[in-house]
């Protein structure tokens, strides 16, 4: 596991509707790309976060 995780959030009406975490940037980018094809009207944002900031 790395020190950085990638958080992808789907927004609907300005609110977080869905959140998914990935270990690598590549995985996150592939996921967001596929989701934009499936649901082009719902935006996704992606950001790097420190793994220690995530609670189990």
GROMACS .gro file of N, CA, C and O in nm:
model
  224
    1UNK      N    1   0.084  -0.117   0.000
    1UNK     CA    2   0.000   0.000   0.000
    1UNK      C    3   0.089   0.124   0.000
    1UNK      O    4   0.194   0.126   0.060
    2UNK      N    5   0.043   0.227  -0.067
    2UNK     CA    6   0.119   0.350  -0.077
    2UNK      C    7   0.074   0.450   0.028
    2UNK      O    8  -0.025   0.429   0.098
    3UNK      N    9   0.145   0.561   0.038
    3UNK     CA   10   0.107   0.668   0.130
    3UNK      C   11   0.000   0.758   0.072
    3UNK      O   12  -0.056   0.841   0.142
    4UNK      N   13  -0.029   0.742  -0.058
    4UNK     CA   14  -0.128   0.825  -0.125
    4UNK      C   15  -0.240   0.739  -0.179
    4UNK      O   16  -0.216   0.635  -0.239
    5UNK      N   17  -0.363   0.781  -0.156
    5UNK     CA   18  -0.481   0.718  -0.214
    5UNK      C   19  -0.547   0.818  -0.306
    5UNK      O   20  -0.527   0.939  -0.292
    6UNK      N   21  -0.626   0.768  -0.397
    6UNK     CA   22  -0.697   0.854  -0.492
    6UNK      C   23  -0.845   0.844  -0.466
    6UNK      O   24  -0.903   0.736  -0.470
    7UNK      N   25  -0.906   0.957  -0.434
    7UNK     CA   26  -1.049   0.963  -0.402
    7UNK      C   27  -1.123   1.018  -0.522
    7UNK      O   28  -1.091   1.125  -0.574
    8UNK      N   29  -1.224   0.944  -0.567
    8UNK     CA   30  -1.310   0.988  -0.676
    8UNK      C   31  -1.449   1.011  -0.619
    8UNK      O   32  -1.504   0.924  -0.552
    9UNK      N   33  -1.503   1.129  -0.644
    9UNK     CA   34  -1.635   1.162  -0.594
    9UNK      C   35  -1.728   1.199  -0.709
    9UNK      O   36  -1.690   1.276  -0.797
   10UNK      N   37  -1.847   1.145  -0.705
   10UNK     CA   38  -1.950   1.178  -0.803
   10UNK      C   39  -2.040   1.283  -0.739
   10UNK      O   40  -2.085   1.267  -0.625
   11UNK      N   41  -2.064   1.390  -0.811
   11UNK     CA   42  -2.145   1.499  -0.758
   11UNK      C   43  -2.281   1.503  -0.826
   11UNK      O   44  -2.293   1.480  -0.946
   12UNK      N   45  -2.381   1.532  -0.748
   12UNK     CA   46  -2.517   1.551  -0.800
   12UNK      C   47  -2.578   1.668  -0.724
   12UNK      O   48  -2.586   1.665  -0.602
   13UNK      N   49  -2.614   1.772  -0.798
   13UNK     CA   50  -2.671   1.894  -0.739
   13UNK      C   51  -2.577   1.953  -0.634
   13UNK      O   52  -2.620   2.002  -0.531
   14UNK      N   53  -2.447   1.946  -0.662
   14UNK     CA   54  -2.348   2.006  -0.572
   14UNK      C   55  -2.317   1.924  -0.448
   14UNK      O   56  -2.236   1.966  -0.365
   15UNK      N   57  -2.378   1.809  -0.433
   15UNK     CA   58  -2.355   1.723  -0.318
   15UNK      C   59  -2.284   1.595  -0.361
   15UNK      O   60  -2.303   1.547  -0.472
   16UNK      N   61  -2.202   1.540  -0.271
   16UNK     CA   62  -2.134   1.413  -0.300
   16UNK      C   63  -2.240   1.303  -0.301
   16UNK      O   64  -2.310   1.281  -0.202
   17UNK      N   65  -2.251   1.235  -0.413
   17UNK     CA   66  -2.349   1.129  -0.431
   17UNK      C   67  -2.285   0.991  -0.414
   17UNK      O   68  -2.347   0.898  -0.366
   18UNK      N   69  -2.159   0.980  -0.457
   18UNK     CA   70  -2.089   0.853  -0.452
   18UNK      C   71  -1.940   0.880  -0.433
   18UNK      O   72  -1.888   0.978  -0.486
   19UNK      N   73  -1.872   0.794  -0.358
   19UNK     CA   74  -1.729   0.811  -0.335
   19UNK      C   75  -1.660   0.676  -0.345
   19UNK      O   76  -1.707   0.578  -0.288
   20UNK      N   77  -1.549   0.671  -0.420
   20UNK     CA   78  -1.474   0.548  -0.440
   20UNK      C   79  -1.325   0.580  -0.421
   20UNK      O   80  -1.278   0.684  -0.465
   21UNK      N   81  -1.252   0.490  -0.355
   21UNK     CA   82  -1.109   0.509  -0.330
   21UNK      C   83  -1.028   0.408  -0.411
   21UNK      O   84  -1.070   0.294  -0.429
   22UNK      N   85  -0.910   0.454  -0.459
   22UNK     CA   86  -0.820   0.369  -0.536
   22UNK      C   87  -0.678   0.384  -0.485
   22UNK      O   88  -0.640   0.489  -0.432
   23UNK      N   89  -0.598   0.280  -0.503
   23UNK     CA   90  -0.459   0.281  -0.459
   23UNK      C   91  -0.366   0.355  -0.556
   23UNK      O   92  -0.262   0.404  -0.515
   24UNK      N   93  -0.402   0.357  -0.685
   24UNK     CA   94  -0.315   0.422  -0.783
   24UNK      C   95  -0.393   0.523  -0.866
   24UNK      O   96  -0.515   0.513  -0.883
   25UNK      N   97  -0.319   0.619  -0.918
   25UNK     CA   98  -0.380   0.721  -1.003
   25UNK      C   99  -0.437   0.659  -1.131
   25UNK      O  100  -0.543   0.698  -1.178
   26UNK      N  101  -0.364   0.561  -1.185
   26UNK     CA  102  -0.408   0.496  -1.308
   26UNK      C  103  -0.545   0.431  -1.289
   26UNK      O  104  -0.634   0.445  -1.375
   27UNK      N  105  -0.563   0.359  -1.180
   27UNK     CA  106  -0.692   0.296  -1.152
   27UNK      C  107  -0.803   0.400  -1.142
   27UNK      O  108  -0.912   0.382  -1.197
   28UNK      N  109  -0.775   0.509  -1.073
   28UNK     CA  110  -0.874   0.615  -1.056
   28UNK      C  111  -0.910   0.679  -1.189
   28UNK      O  112  -1.028   0.701  -1.219
   29UNK      N  113  -0.809   0.708  -1.271
   29UNK     CA  114  -0.835   0.770  -1.402
   29UNK      C  115  -0.916   0.677  -1.493
   29UNK      O  116  -1.007   0.723  -1.563
   30UNK      N  117  -0.886   0.548  -1.491
   30UNK     CA  118  -0.960   0.452  -1.573
   30UNK      C  119  -1.105   0.444  -1.527
   30UNK      O  120  -1.197   0.441  -1.609
   31UNK      N  121  -1.126   0.442  -1.396
   31UNK     CA  122  -1.261   0.437  -1.342
   31UNK      C  123  -1.341   0.561  -1.381
   31UNK      O  124  -1.453   0.551  -1.430
   32UNK      N  125  -1.284   0.678  -1.360
   32UNK     CA  126  -1.353   0.802  -1.392
   32UNK      C  127  -1.383   0.810  -1.541
   32UNK      O  128  -1.493   0.851  -1.582
   33UNK      N  129  -1.290   0.768  -1.623
   33UNK     CA  130  -1.311   0.769  -1.768
   33UNK      C  131  -1.429   0.681  -1.807
   33UNK      O  132  -1.515   0.721  -1.887
   34UNK      N  133  -1.437   0.560  -1.751
   34UNK     CA  134  -1.547   0.470  -1.781
   34UNK      C  135  -1.680   0.525  -1.730
   34UNK      O  136  -1.782   0.517  -1.798
   35UNK      N  137  -1.679   0.583  -1.612
   35UNK     CA  138  -1.802   0.637  -1.555
   35UNK      C  139  -1.852   0.757  -1.634
   35UNK      O  140  -1.973   0.777  -1.648
   36UNK      N  141  -1.762   0.836  -1.688
   36UNK     CA  142  -1.802   0.951  -1.770
   36UNK      C  143  -1.868   0.905  -1.899
   36UNK      O  144  -1.953   0.975  -1.954
   37UNK      N  145  -1.829   0.788  -1.950
   37UNK     CA  146  -1.894   0.732  -2.069
   37UNK      C  147  -2.034   0.681  -2.035
   37UNK      O  148  -2.126   0.699  -2.113
   38UNK      N  149  -2.048   0.618  -1.918
   38UNK     CA  150  -2.174   0.559  -1.877
   38UNK      C  151  -2.275   0.666  -1.835
   38UNK      O  152  -2.392   0.659  -1.872
   39UNK      N  153  -2.228   0.763  -1.756
   39UNK     CA  154  -2.315   0.869  -1.705
   39UNK      C  155  -2.252   1.006  -1.733
   39UNK      O  156  -2.198   1.070  -1.643
   40UNK      N  157  -2.258   1.051  -1.859
   40UNK     CA  158  -2.190   1.176  -1.894
   40UNK      C  159  -2.248   1.301  -1.828
   40UNK      O  160  -2.180   1.402  -1.818
   41UNK      N  161  -2.371   1.293  -1.778
   41UNK     CA  162  -2.433   1.409  -1.716
   41UNK      C  163  -2.400   1.424  -1.568
   41UNK      O  164  -2.434   1.525  -1.507
   42UNK      N  165  -2.333   1.325  -1.507
   42UNK     CA  166  -2.295   1.333  -1.367
   42UNK      C  167  -2.143   1.349  -1.355
   42UNK      O  168  -2.068   1.259  -1.392
   43UNK      N  169  -2.097   1.463  -1.305
   43UNK     CA  170  -1.953   1.487  -1.299
   43UNK      C  171  -1.884   1.408  -1.188
   43UNK      O  172  -1.940   1.382  -1.083
   44UNK      N  173  -1.760   1.372  -1.217
   44UNK     CA  174  -1.672   1.307  -1.120
   44UNK      C  175  -1.552   1.397  -1.098
   44UNK      O  176  -1.501   1.457  -1.192
   45UNK      N  177  -1.505   1.404  -0.976
   45UNK     CA  178  -1.379   1.473  -0.948
   45UNK      C  179  -1.285   1.374  -0.881
   45UNK      O  180  -1.328   1.284  -0.811
   46UNK      N  181  -1.158   1.395  -0.903
   46UNK     CA  182  -1.056   1.303  -0.853
   46UNK      C  183  -0.951   1.384  -0.779
   46UNK      O  184  -0.911   1.491  -0.825
   47UNK      N  185  -0.908   1.334  -0.662
   47UNK     CA  186  -0.802   1.404  -0.589
   47UNK      C  187  -0.717   1.305  -0.511
   47UNK      O  188  -0.764   1.199  -0.469
   48UNK      N  189  -0.592   1.341  -0.492
   48UNK     CA  190  -0.499   1.260  -0.414
   48UNK      C  191  -0.514   1.299  -0.267
   48UNK      O  192  -0.526   1.416  -0.234
   49UNK      N  193  -0.517   1.198  -0.180
   49UNK     CA  194  -0.522   1.224  -0.037
   49UNK      C  195  -0.421   1.133   0.033
   49UNK      O  196  -0.384   1.028  -0.019
   50UNK      N  197  -0.378   1.174   0.149
   50UNK     CA  198  -0.285   1.093   0.226
   50UNK      C  199  -0.361   0.976   0.287
   50UNK      O  200  -0.471   0.993   0.340
   51UNK      N  201  -0.301   0.858   0.282
   51UNK     CA  202  -0.367   0.737   0.333
   51UNK      C  203  -0.401   0.750   0.481
   51UNK      O  204  -0.503   0.699   0.526
   52UNK      N  205  -0.323   0.821   0.557
   52UNK     CA  206  -0.348   0.835   0.700
   52UNK      C  207  -0.475   0.916   0.729
   52UNK      O  208  -0.528   0.913   0.840
   53UNK      N  209  -0.527   0.986   0.629
   53UNK     CA  210  -0.648   1.067   0.645
   53UNK      C  211  -0.775   0.982   0.631
   53UNK      O  212  -0.884   1.030   0.656
   54UNK      N  213  -0.760   0.855   0.591
   54UNK     CA  214  -0.875   0.768   0.570
   54UNK      C  215  -0.893   0.681   0.694
   54UNK      O  216  -0.802   0.615   0.738
   55UNK      N  217  -1.014   0.680   0.744
   55UNK     CA  218  -1.047   0.598   0.861
   55UNK      C  219  -1.114   0.470   0.816
   55UNK      O  220  -1.194   0.470   0.726
   56UNK      N  221  -1.084   0.362   0.881
   56UNK     CA  222  -1.150   0.234   0.849
   56UNK      C  223  -1.278   0.221   0.926
   56UNK      O  224  -1.300   0.260   1.030
   0.00000   0.00000   0.00000
